Short mmCIF file of C-alpha atoms in Angstrom, two decimals:
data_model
loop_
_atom_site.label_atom_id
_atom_site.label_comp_id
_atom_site.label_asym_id
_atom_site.label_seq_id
_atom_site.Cartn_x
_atom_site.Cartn_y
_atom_site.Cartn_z
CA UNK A 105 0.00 0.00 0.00
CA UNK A 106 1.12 3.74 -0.57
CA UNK A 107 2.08 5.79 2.03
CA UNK A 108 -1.44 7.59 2.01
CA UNK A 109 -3.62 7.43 5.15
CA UNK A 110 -7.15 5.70 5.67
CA UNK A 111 -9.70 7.07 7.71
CA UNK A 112 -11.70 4.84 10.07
CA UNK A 113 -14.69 6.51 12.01
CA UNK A 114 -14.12 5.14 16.05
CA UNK A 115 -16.32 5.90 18.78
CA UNK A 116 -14.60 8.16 21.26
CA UNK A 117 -16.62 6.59 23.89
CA UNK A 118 -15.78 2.92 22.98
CA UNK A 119 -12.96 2.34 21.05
CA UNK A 120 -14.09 -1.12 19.94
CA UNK A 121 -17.14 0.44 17.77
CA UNK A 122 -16.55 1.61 14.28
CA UNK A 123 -18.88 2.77 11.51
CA UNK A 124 -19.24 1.01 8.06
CA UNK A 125 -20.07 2.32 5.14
CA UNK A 126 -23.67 2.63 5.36
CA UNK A 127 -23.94 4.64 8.43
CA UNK A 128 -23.75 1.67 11.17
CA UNK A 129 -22.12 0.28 14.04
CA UNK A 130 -19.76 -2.85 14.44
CA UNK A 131 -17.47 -3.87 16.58
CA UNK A 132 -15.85 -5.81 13.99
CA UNK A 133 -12.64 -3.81 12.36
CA UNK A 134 -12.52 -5.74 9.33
CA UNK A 135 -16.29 -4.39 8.33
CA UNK A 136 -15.54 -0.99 9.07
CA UNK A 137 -15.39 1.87 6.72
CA UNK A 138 -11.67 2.60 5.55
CA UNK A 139 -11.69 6.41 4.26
CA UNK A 140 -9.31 7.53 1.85
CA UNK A 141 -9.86 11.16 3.31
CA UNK A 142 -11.17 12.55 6.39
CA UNK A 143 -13.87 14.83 5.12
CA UNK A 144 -15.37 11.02 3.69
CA UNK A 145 -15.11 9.81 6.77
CA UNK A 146 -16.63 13.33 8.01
CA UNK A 147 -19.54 12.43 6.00
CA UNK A 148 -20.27 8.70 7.37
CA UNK A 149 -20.38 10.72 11.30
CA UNK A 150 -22.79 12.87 10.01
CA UNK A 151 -25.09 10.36 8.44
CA UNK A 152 -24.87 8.23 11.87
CA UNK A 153 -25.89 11.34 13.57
CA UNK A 154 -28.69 12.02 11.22
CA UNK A 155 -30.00 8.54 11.28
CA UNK A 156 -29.83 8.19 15.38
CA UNK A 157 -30.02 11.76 16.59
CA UNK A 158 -26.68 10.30 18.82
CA UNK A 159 -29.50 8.87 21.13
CA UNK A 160 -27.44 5.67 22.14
CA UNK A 161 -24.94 7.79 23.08
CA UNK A 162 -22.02 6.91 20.68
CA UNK A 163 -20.24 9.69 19.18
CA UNK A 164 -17.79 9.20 16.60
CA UNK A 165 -14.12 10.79 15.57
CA UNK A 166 -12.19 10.44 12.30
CA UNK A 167 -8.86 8.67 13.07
CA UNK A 168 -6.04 7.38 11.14
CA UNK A 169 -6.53 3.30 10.67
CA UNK A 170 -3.12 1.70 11.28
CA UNK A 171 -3.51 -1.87 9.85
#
C-alpha cells in the first residue's frame, strides 16, 4: 500500500465500535469503513448522527486506521 492514510470513524466513547459504510455500528474492524480522506469519513459521522439523533450515546471521531 502507498504511504497515504485511511480514515476509520471510532467511537470516542468505545474504542471497539466503528462505523461502516452505510452509516452503522460494528465492533468488527474488518467491516468498518476505511476512508481515503477525512472529510469522507466526516460524512459517514454525520449520516450516523442524522440517522440516530446520537440517542445511544455513541459519538464518533475520524482517526487514522493503522492496519
Amino acid at each position: 500500500m502507498d504511504n497515504k492514510n485511511l480514515y476509520i470513524c471510532i467511537s470516542n466513547e468505545n474504542p471497539d465500535y466503528y462505523l461502516t459504510f452505510n452509516s452503522e455500528v460494528t465492533d468488527d474492524i474488518n467491516q468498518a469503513a476505511k476512508c481515503v480522506n477525512k472529510i469522507t469519513a466526516k460524512y459517514i459521522i454525520e449520516d450516523y448522527k442524522k440517522e440516530h439523533n446520537s440517542k445511544d450515546g455513541l459519538f464518533f471521531i475520524p482517526e487514522v486506521y493503522l492496519d
